[in-house]
C-alpha positions as a printed NumPy array, in Angstrom:
array([[ 65.141,  88.166, -55.269],
       [ 61.966,  90.145, -55.568],
       [ 59.569,  90.312, -52.632],
       [ 56.227,  88.531, -52.873],
       [ 54.312,  91.364, -51.243],
       [ 52.075,  93.191, -53.662],
       [ 51.822,  90.297, -56.133],
       [ 48.944,  87.99 , -56.976],
       [ 51.205,  84.953, -57.22 ],
       [ 49.582,  81.916, -55.545],
       [ 51.431,  80.401, -52.593],
       [ 52.305,  77.109, -54.315],
       [ 53.776,  78.914, -57.332],
       [ 55.744,  81.339, -55.156],
       [ 57.049,  78.458, -53.073],
       [ 58.235,  76.641, -56.192],
       [ 59.851,  79.772, -57.624],
       [ 61.604,  80.352, -54.307],
       [ 62.954,  76.8  , -54.328],
       [ 64.608,  77.581, -57.684],
       [ 66.53 ,  80.385, -55.961],
       [ 67.995,  78.195, -53.222],
       [ 71.6  ,  79.049, -52.376],
       [ 72.283,  75.309, -52.233],
       [ 72.157,  73.876, -55.76 ],
       [ 71.113,  70.42 , -54.551],
       [ 68.005,  72.007, -52.977],
       [ 66.876,  73.451, -56.314],
       [ 64.42 ,  71.466, -58.449],
       [ 65.818,  69.463, -61.33 ],
       [ 64.892,  70.262, -64.921],
       [ 62.504,  67.292, -64.845],
       [ 60.83 ,  68.638, -61.695],
       [ 60.458,  72.073, -63.304],
       [ 58.953,  70.466, -66.407],
       [ 56.5  ,  68.441, -64.281],
       [ 55.482,  71.525, -62.294],
       [ 54.894,  73.588, -65.43 ],
       [ 52.99 ,  70.751, -67.128],
       [ 50.71 ,  70.36 , -64.1  ],
       [ 50.136,  74.109, -63.809],
       [ 49.245,  74.26 , -67.501],
       [ 46.828,  71.312, -67.228],
       [ 45.206,  72.804, -64.113],
       [ 44.801,  76.19 , -65.794],
       [ 43.207,  74.635, -68.874],
       [ 40.875,  72.568, -66.695],
       [ 39.782,  75.754, -64.92 ],
       [ 39.174,  77.447, -68.273],
       [ 42.044,  79.912, -68.085],
       [ 42.808,  81.204, -71.571],
       [ 46.429,  80.557, -72.368],
       [ 46.521,  81.218, -76.105],
       [ 49.697,  83.291, -75.824],
       [ 51.656,  80.37 , -74.375],
       [ 53.466,  78.414, -77.094],
       [ 52.935,  74.692, -77.471],
       [ 56.041,  72.807, -76.389],
       [ 57.189,  69.749, -78.265],
       [ 59.678,  67.385, -76.723],
       [ 62.544,  65.945, -78.753],
       [ 65.087,  63.423, -77.606],
       [ 68.544,  63.999, -79.005],
       [ 70.631,  60.891, -79.429],
       [ 73.669,  63.017, -80.278],
       [ 74.125,  64.429, -76.792],
       [ 71.626,  62.38 , -74.832],
       [ 69.429,  65.216, -73.596],
       [ 65.95 ,  66.561, -74.272],
       [ 65.282,  69.648, -76.329],
       [ 62.205,  71.814, -76.396],
       [ 60.913,  73.486, -79.533],
       [ 58.77 ,  76.531, -78.949]])
């Protein structure tokens, strides 16, 4: 895992990223938690006027065939 030193990554983002690297799978965030975190970060960035034109718009699709969500980029 890369060190945080020398980066401009905010504490809350680094903390979340670190939780994804937990050695204990049950301590890692679920896909829904990751989605919620990313959605909130995107909303916050837009509210602060951060230009994010290079980030693709994500559309959510529910698949009845296998019962899971798919993302189209």
